[in-house]
Amino acid sequence: MNQPAAEPDASSGRNVVFRIEHVRKEYHVEDTVVYALRDASLDIFENECLVILGPSGSGKSTLLNIIGGIDTPSSGRVLFRDTDLSRYDRNALTMYRRVNIGFVFQFYNLIPNLTARENVEMAAEISKSAMDPNEALGLVNLELRKDHFPSQLSGGEQQRVAIARAVAKRPDILLCDEPTGALDVSSGKVVLQVLADVNRTTNATVVIITHNAIIGNMADRVVHMTDGRIRDIVVNHERATVHSLEW
Amino acid sequence: MTILTRKLLRDIWRARGQSFAIAMLVCAGTSEYVGVASVQRNLQLTRDEYYADCRMANFFISLARAPRSVADDLREIPGVRNVQGRIVKDVNLGIEGYEESRTGRIISLPDVRAPVINDIVLITGRYFEHRSTSEIILSHAFATANKLKIGDTITASINNRQHTLHIVGTGMSPEYVYMIRSAQELIPNPDRFGVLWVSQTFAEQSFAMQGACNDFVGTVERPAEIDRILNTASSVLAPYGVFAKTNRKDQTSSFFLANEIRVLGIATAIIPPIFMGVTALVLVVLLNRMVRHERTQIGVMKAFGYSDASVAAHYVWFALVLGLAGCLAGYFGGVLVVKWVMQIYIRVFQFPTFRMDIYPIIMLQSAVLTMVCAAAGAFGAARQAARIEPAIAIRAEAPKYSRRIFLERFNLIWGSLSFSSKMIARNMARYKFRAVFTLSGVAMSTAMLLMGWFLMDAVNYMIDFQFSQTQLEDVRVLLNGEQGKDTYHDLQRLSDVKAVEPVLQYPFEARTNWRKKEIAIVGIPAQSTLWRLIDTQGNRVEIDKHDFVLDERLAEQLGVQPGDELVLKPLMGRVPKERRVHVTKIVKQYLGMGSYMEIEALSRVLDEPFAMNTALIRSEWQRARELDKGLRDVAAIASVRIKEDSHANLKKSLGESMRAVNVIILGFAAAIAFAIIYNSTIVSLTERHRELAALRVMGYLPSEVGRLIYNENLLLSAIGFVVGIPLGIGLCGLIVMAYENDLFRLPFKIGLRAYALTILTTFCFVTVANLAARRKILQLDMVEALKMRD
Ligand SMILES: Nc1ncnc2c1ncn2[C@@H]1O[C@H](COP(=O)(O)OP(=O)(O)OP(=O)(O)O)[C@@H](O)[C@H]1O
Ligand SMILES: [Mg+2]
């Protein structure tokens, strides 16, 4: 089912966490201008699982980074629960990320000389409401590997540590940029299962970027991006379970 | 412990080789600074306390003879605190079991112990008990060197009579901390020269000077007024014929001591800044690489909500922890330096007690200096870390677009280079800063090495020049006062004597229109073969009746050139009749500052037909020692010096201290070369991890990969060496200037040997640092290196 992009989802009546309004992002490289985002508008709801699909270079990561407060739009605005993120200065953005956001990256980006547990502690340490690192590792079924260094873990396991790290501080929003991009099918599924569980148990809003259209089936809504614009949004009335996904 | 702290410690551990090298640099700089600055302060405080406790005189006036009561008149001069008269005379000594002659300086002290100026400290034994008897207190070093103990006797010829003197004690005096007979000797010779303190009654009787004295020592309220006081004193003493009036700072022992303290000050001012600078540079290279390497991690931490400041602080802490570790190690090093250097000084300087302290304030200074340098070195990296934008950092790093390097424009050259040479050339262009850094490190260490080797050569050259080019006698005899032709003929008749030449040395005040200086003019025979003068080109200079010859440095100080006029006024109690002379020639001299005239011409300046107070003797082949024994019985002789001994003694003690200096310099140069080359090699290895791993995958042997890096370092070192040589020459010039004083000047001549040794040692250090880094190449893990994204 297609829906106009910026319209509030009156039917579900859920609260909006992010209201993205006419956001543009352009990069000036030498003489040419690269448009990463051209007029993107989107609402993201509390506790939903949102998947963003789109070809390479369509601006997915850029959008995610702007939501996460590690990048800023060239124009337009992003409202986070009615406050405009563009009014935040660097420090406020840092505090915003500290309290609200959890990031998961395609290449895990664990700190190589910290153990799995310490990597989680790294995030927990700066958060007041953090969960116990062991509990976070429990969520991703890695309690037994907690004293291993990243280099001693497989890619899928590293990604699960990265998720544990992201959820440890109980963020309201979990932003995942191609979390399965570097994984095979089975470990990719384990990771997605973890994300689905987190979405269900912690009430966090989960945003997942992927190239894989199949993954869209596990989401509440699927956003399609092309060329820096949001092409359409598909609402899944029935979310597929992770283990039923096949690619 | 926070996670960042844990990461910090692990980072340090992971880069332990480099961390160690940095800590070592800090340690070396700190040890040197804490050690040498403490030694300097110890020496200064020891001296000041000693001078204060024993009431070291502010001025010394020697004269022919004056009533002791004149001291009362001198005390009336405003600003004078106290004045005392005493008898001071050099005599020839005989000691049972030794045949060579020795010189003793007899100094009178009150019969009953009193708080006199230049008081002595008794080390063993007691003060005089029986007035008018021949009890003596011997200077401690002389007693030790000649194995004399309390109860032993020595003989002295005083006024042509042999006296037997009984040793009742040994002592030290602030006047003879650096125990040399005259400044010309440079180096103490404790077995040949000593001080004998005797009771005033004994001195008056044996020298026939009842109620009289020939030396006044005094203290003043304000040392700044000393020149005025000395001038007034001279006019008070004019009727008695003043020989010399000396300010404390020009007093021989005091002068040498102050000079040593000054040189230590220079050492503390020059070396630590070099170290701190190098430390900061090494940190810059290491931390900048680290930040570049950990770019993504930094981005992630920031994405998670770590603030810019806390991430930046992480890198500053890295530097501070290493600085702190180096500092702590440096304090222990400093304690060792203090112990070691003080050990040398204890042998050279005669102090009853030595301070061996380390000063908290100096430690604090060095710690603050280190921390500031460490923080400065980390500043760039920290700022970079703070500026990293997480959105950009967590993306894969865009490949650095590589430009063609300058050399590639020359097709002919570039085309003929091997693949590995091209790689080296590209690399140096790519990492310009690090190339410059390695290069300047090698340059700095080369410069220091050259300075070290130069110093050793220069001291040897200076001494050898003196003893093989100028001073050609076998034995030098100092006479008691001025003697006539008779003594000259007497000496000629002695057995083992091949040739004798008379010499007259006399102090004058030399004046130009705007400058004034006390100089000693040496009168030598016209055709002298035993005292040779050499001009600045190295040619022999003949002297005749009309000549007035000056040494280069003295001419500089007086501001005169050949043809210029000087006014001479004889000192030492002569009627102050002024003479005008014209400078005719300039000669070169490293030890002392000399001025020369023909001996009879000089005698006539003093209104005498012929006078001599020194004789130079060429002995029969290898008979110098026998000659020395024969000379003991000649009454007119005050002391005898065998050239061979003076030469060996000077070479041994100056050579020894120069070797110590050189060892320190070598160590520092090694530390710098090692730290810099090792560091930049490791940095370059980690940065080019993937590229090198790829080479290994292609089938390169570890040794071939190693050679690639080694060749790059060798090339940089070669350039660094070329840059370092002029830098080193500059440093040598500086050190020559720093060392220069009235007593000697180091020849600014850098021999081939110094260059050769510098090349050799630089090459050694470069190779050792490379070998240390080689291990890392062997450990290069291909699989891991290629698996990682970053
Ligand atoms: N720092 C930058 N400078 C210049 N252009 C940039 C920069 N960052 C991103 N871009 C460009 O912006 C566009 C959008 O990039 P973005 O990373 O958002 O795409 P994406 O949809 O995440 O692609 P992918 O699926 O490959 O990750 C791309 O064309 C990219 O080249
Ligand atoms: Mg992307």
Short mmCIF file of C-alpha atoms in Angstrom, two decimals, chain B residues 525-728:
data_model
loop_
_atom_site.label_atom_id
_atom_site.label_comp_id
_atom_site.label_asym_id
_atom_site.label_seq_id
_atom_site.Cartn_x
_atom_site.Cartn_y
_atom_site.Cartn_z
CA PRO B 525 116.04 34.43 24.48
CA ALA B 526 116.13 35.67 20.90
CA GLN B 527 117.03 32.30 19.43
CA SER B 528 115.01 30.26 21.90
CA THR B 529 114.81 26.60 21.01
CA LEU B 530 112.91 25.51 24.11
CA TRP B 531 110.01 27.99 24.04
CA ARG B 532 108.76 28.15 20.55
CA LEU B 533 106.26 30.71 19.30
CA ILE B 534 103.99 29.80 16.43
CA ASP B 535 101.94 32.20 14.39
CA THR B 536 98.35 31.73 13.27
CA GLN B 537 99.52 30.06 10.05
CA GLY B 538 101.54 27.52 12.02
CA ASN B 539 104.94 29.01 11.20
CA ARG B 540 107.69 29.57 13.68
CA VAL B 541 108.07 33.13 14.99
CA GLU B 542 111.50 34.57 15.84
CA ILE B 543 111.71 37.23 18.49
CA ASP B 544 114.24 40.06 18.74
CA LYS B 545 114.94 43.07 20.93
CA HIS B 546 112.26 45.27 19.38
CA ASP B 547 109.49 42.76 19.34
CA PHE B 548 106.41 42.74 21.46
CA VAL B 549 104.43 39.61 20.64
CA LEU B 550 100.87 38.92 21.72
CA ASP B 551 98.77 35.83 21.60
CA GLU B 552 95.74 36.05 19.33
CA ARG B 553 93.21 35.96 22.13
CA LEU B 554 94.96 38.51 24.30
CA ALA B 555 95.23 40.79 21.28
CA GLU B 556 91.50 40.33 20.78
CA GLN B 557 90.75 41.14 24.39
CA LEU B 558 92.92 44.23 24.33
CA GLY B 559 91.61 45.14 20.91
CA VAL B 560 95.04 45.61 19.35
CA GLN B 561 96.72 44.56 16.13
CA PRO B 562 100.34 44.62 14.96
CA GLY B 563 101.45 48.25 14.84
CA ASP B 564 99.19 49.37 17.68
CA GLU B 565 100.61 50.91 20.80
CA LEU B 566 100.27 49.69 24.38
CA VAL B 567 101.27 51.26 27.68
CA LEU B 568 102.88 48.86 30.15
CA LYS B 569 103.08 49.44 33.88
CA PRO B 570 105.00 46.90 35.97
CA LEU B 571 103.15 45.43 38.93
CA MET B 572 104.49 43.54 41.96
CA GLY B 573 106.02 46.35 43.91
CA ARG B 574 108.11 47.92 41.18
CA VAL B 575 108.16 51.65 40.77
CA PRO B 576 105.21 52.16 38.46
CA LYS B 577 107.19 53.56 35.55
CA GLU B 578 105.21 53.41 32.34
CA ARG B 579 106.60 52.28 28.97
CA ARG B 580 105.14 52.41 25.53
CA VAL B 581 105.53 49.43 23.26
CA HIS B 582 104.30 48.53 19.80
CA VAL B 583 102.71 45.19 19.08
CA THR B 584 104.80 43.59 16.34
CA LYS B 585 103.55 40.06 15.93
CA ILE B 586 100.61 37.85 16.80
CA VAL B 587 101.03 34.21 17.82
CA LYS B 588 98.68 31.33 18.42
CA GLN B 589 98.26 29.68 21.77
CA TYR B 590 95.57 27.44 23.26
CA LEU B 591 96.67 27.16 26.89
CA GLY B 592 96.90 30.47 28.69
CA MET B 593 97.15 33.89 27.12
CA GLY B 594 100.68 35.01 26.54
CA SER B 595 102.67 38.07 25.63
CA TYR B 596 106.36 37.86 24.81
CA MET B 597 109.52 39.98 24.61
CA GLU B 598 113.16 39.24 24.25
CA ILE B 599 114.47 38.51 27.78
CA GLU B 600 117.03 41.29 27.94
CA ALA B 601 114.61 43.80 26.50
CA LEU B 602 112.13 42.79 29.18
CA SER B 603 114.82 43.05 31.87
CA ARG B 604 115.56 46.59 30.74
CA VAL B 605 111.88 47.47 31.04
CA LEU B 606 112.34 46.56 34.69
CA ASP B 607 115.57 48.60 34.83
CA GLU B 608 117.77 45.55 35.14
CA PRO B 609 120.49 44.42 32.76
CA PHE B 610 119.49 40.78 33.03
CA ALA B 611 116.97 38.95 35.21
CA MET B 612 115.45 35.50 35.12
CA ASN B 613 112.95 33.73 37.36
CA THR B 614 112.44 30.56 35.38
CA ALA B 615 114.83 28.21 33.62
CA LEU B 616 114.04 25.82 30.83
CA ILE B 617 116.35 22.82 30.71
CA ARG B 618 116.89 20.25 28.02
CA SER B 619 118.31 17.20 29.76
CA GLU B 620 120.55 14.53 28.35
CA TRP B 621 118.59 11.72 26.70
CA GLN B 622 116.08 10.35 29.22
CA ARG B 623 117.84 11.86 32.20
CA ALA B 624 115.11 14.26 33.26
CA ARG B 625 114.36 12.39 36.47
CA GLU B 626 117.98 12.22 37.55
CA LEU B 627 118.27 15.89 36.78
CA ASP B 628 115.26 16.58 38.99
CA LYS B 629 116.97 14.90 41.95
CA GLY B 630 120.12 16.94 41.39
CA LEU B 631 118.10 20.16 41.33
CA ARG B 632 116.76 19.63 44.83
CA ASP B 633 119.96 20.93 46.37
CA VAL B 634 120.08 24.16 44.40
CA ALA B 635 119.02 26.87 46.83
CA ALA B 636 117.61 29.30 44.27
CA ILE B 637 115.04 26.81 43.07
CA ALA B 638 111.42 27.08 44.19
CA SER B 639 110.01 24.22 42.21
CA VAL B 640 110.73 21.83 39.40
CA ARG B 641 108.34 20.51 36.82
CA ILE B 642 109.12 17.63 34.53
CA LYS B 643 107.36 18.24 31.26
CA GLU B 644 106.57 14.61 30.65
CA ASP B 645 104.70 14.48 33.96
CA SER B 646 102.79 17.69 33.38
CA HIS B 647 101.86 16.46 29.92
CA ALA B 648 100.71 13.07 31.16
CA ASN B 649 98.91 14.53 34.14
CA LEU B 650 97.01 17.07 32.07
CA LYS B 651 96.13 14.52 29.46
CA LYS B 652 94.99 12.04 32.02
CA SER B 653 92.71 14.28 34.02
CA LEU B 654 91.38 16.48 31.21
CA GLY B 655 91.16 13.45 28.96
CA GLU B 656 89.26 11.56 31.62
CA SER B 657 86.67 14.24 32.12
CA MET B 658 86.31 14.68 28.35
CA ARG B 659 85.76 10.97 27.98
CA ALA B 660 83.03 11.17 30.59
CA VAL B 661 81.43 14.06 28.70
CA ASN B 662 81.73 12.11 25.48
CA VAL B 663 80.11 9.03 26.97
CA ILE B 664 77.15 11.16 28.02
CA ILE B 665 76.90 12.79 24.62
CA LEU B 666 77.17 9.44 22.84
CA GLY B 667 74.43 8.05 25.05
CA PHE B 668 72.17 10.98 24.29
CA ALA B 669 72.84 10.85 20.59
CA ALA B 670 72.10 7.12 20.63
CA ALA B 671 68.85 7.66 22.51
CA ILE B 672 67.75 10.31 20.03
CA ALA B 673 68.74 8.37 16.94
CA PHE B 674 67.16 5.22 18.26
CA ALA B 675 63.91 6.78 19.41
CA ILE B 676 63.40 8.64 16.18
CA ILE B 677 64.37 5.99 13.67
CA TYR B 678 62.66 3.21 15.58
CA ASN B 679 59.52 5.23 15.91
CA SER B 680 59.21 6.38 12.37
CA THR B 681 59.97 2.88 11.14
CA ILE B 682 57.23 1.40 13.29
CA VAL B 683 54.82 4.14 12.31
CA SER B 684 55.60 3.60 8.68
CA LEU B 685 55.15 -0.15 9.14
CA THR B 686 51.72 0.17 10.68
CA GLU B 687 50.64 2.73 8.17
CA ARG B 688 51.76 0.61 5.25
CA HIS B 689 50.62 -2.58 6.87
CA ARG B 690 48.39 -3.59 4.02
CA GLU B 691 50.73 -2.59 1.28
CA LEU B 692 53.58 -4.54 2.84
CA ALA B 693 51.34 -7.50 3.55
CA ALA B 694 50.34 -7.43 -0.10
CA LEU B 695 54.00 -7.60 -1.06
CA ARG B 696 54.43 -10.57 1.22
CA VAL B 697 51.38 -12.23 -0.34
CA MET B 698 52.91 -11.68 -3.75
CA GLY B 699 55.93 -13.61 -2.59
CA TYR B 700 58.31 -11.06 -1.19
CA LEU B 701 60.54 -12.41 1.57
CA PRO B 702 60.44 -10.64 4.93
CA SER B 703 64.05 -9.66 4.36
CA GLU B 704 63.14 -8.07 1.04
CA VAL B 705 60.33 -6.11 2.61
CA GLY B 706 62.72 -5.19 5.41
CA ARG B 707 65.29 -3.98 2.96
CA LEU B 708 62.71 -1.69 1.40
CA ILE B 709 62.24 0.02 4.72
CA TYR B 710 65.88 -0.16 5.66
CA ASN B 711 66.90 1.47 2.39
CA GLU B 712 64.39 4.22 2.93
CA ASN B 713 65.80 4.85 6.38
CA LEU B 714 69.33 4.67 5.12
CA LEU B 715 68.60 7.24 2.45
CA LEU B 716 66.94 9.54 4.96
CA SER B 717 69.81 9.00 7.38
CA ALA B 718 72.33 9.84 4.70
CA ILE B 719 70.54 13.10 3.99
CA GLY B 720 70.18 13.70 7.72
CA PHE B 721 73.87 13.09 8.11
CA VAL B 722 74.71 15.63 5.44
CA VAL B 723 72.47 18.17 7.16
CA GLY B 724 73.82 17.20 10.58
CA ILE B 725 77.45 17.88 9.78
CA PRO B 726 77.16 21.67 9.40
CA LEU B 727 74.83 21.65 12.39
CA GLY B 728 77.49 19.77 14.31
#
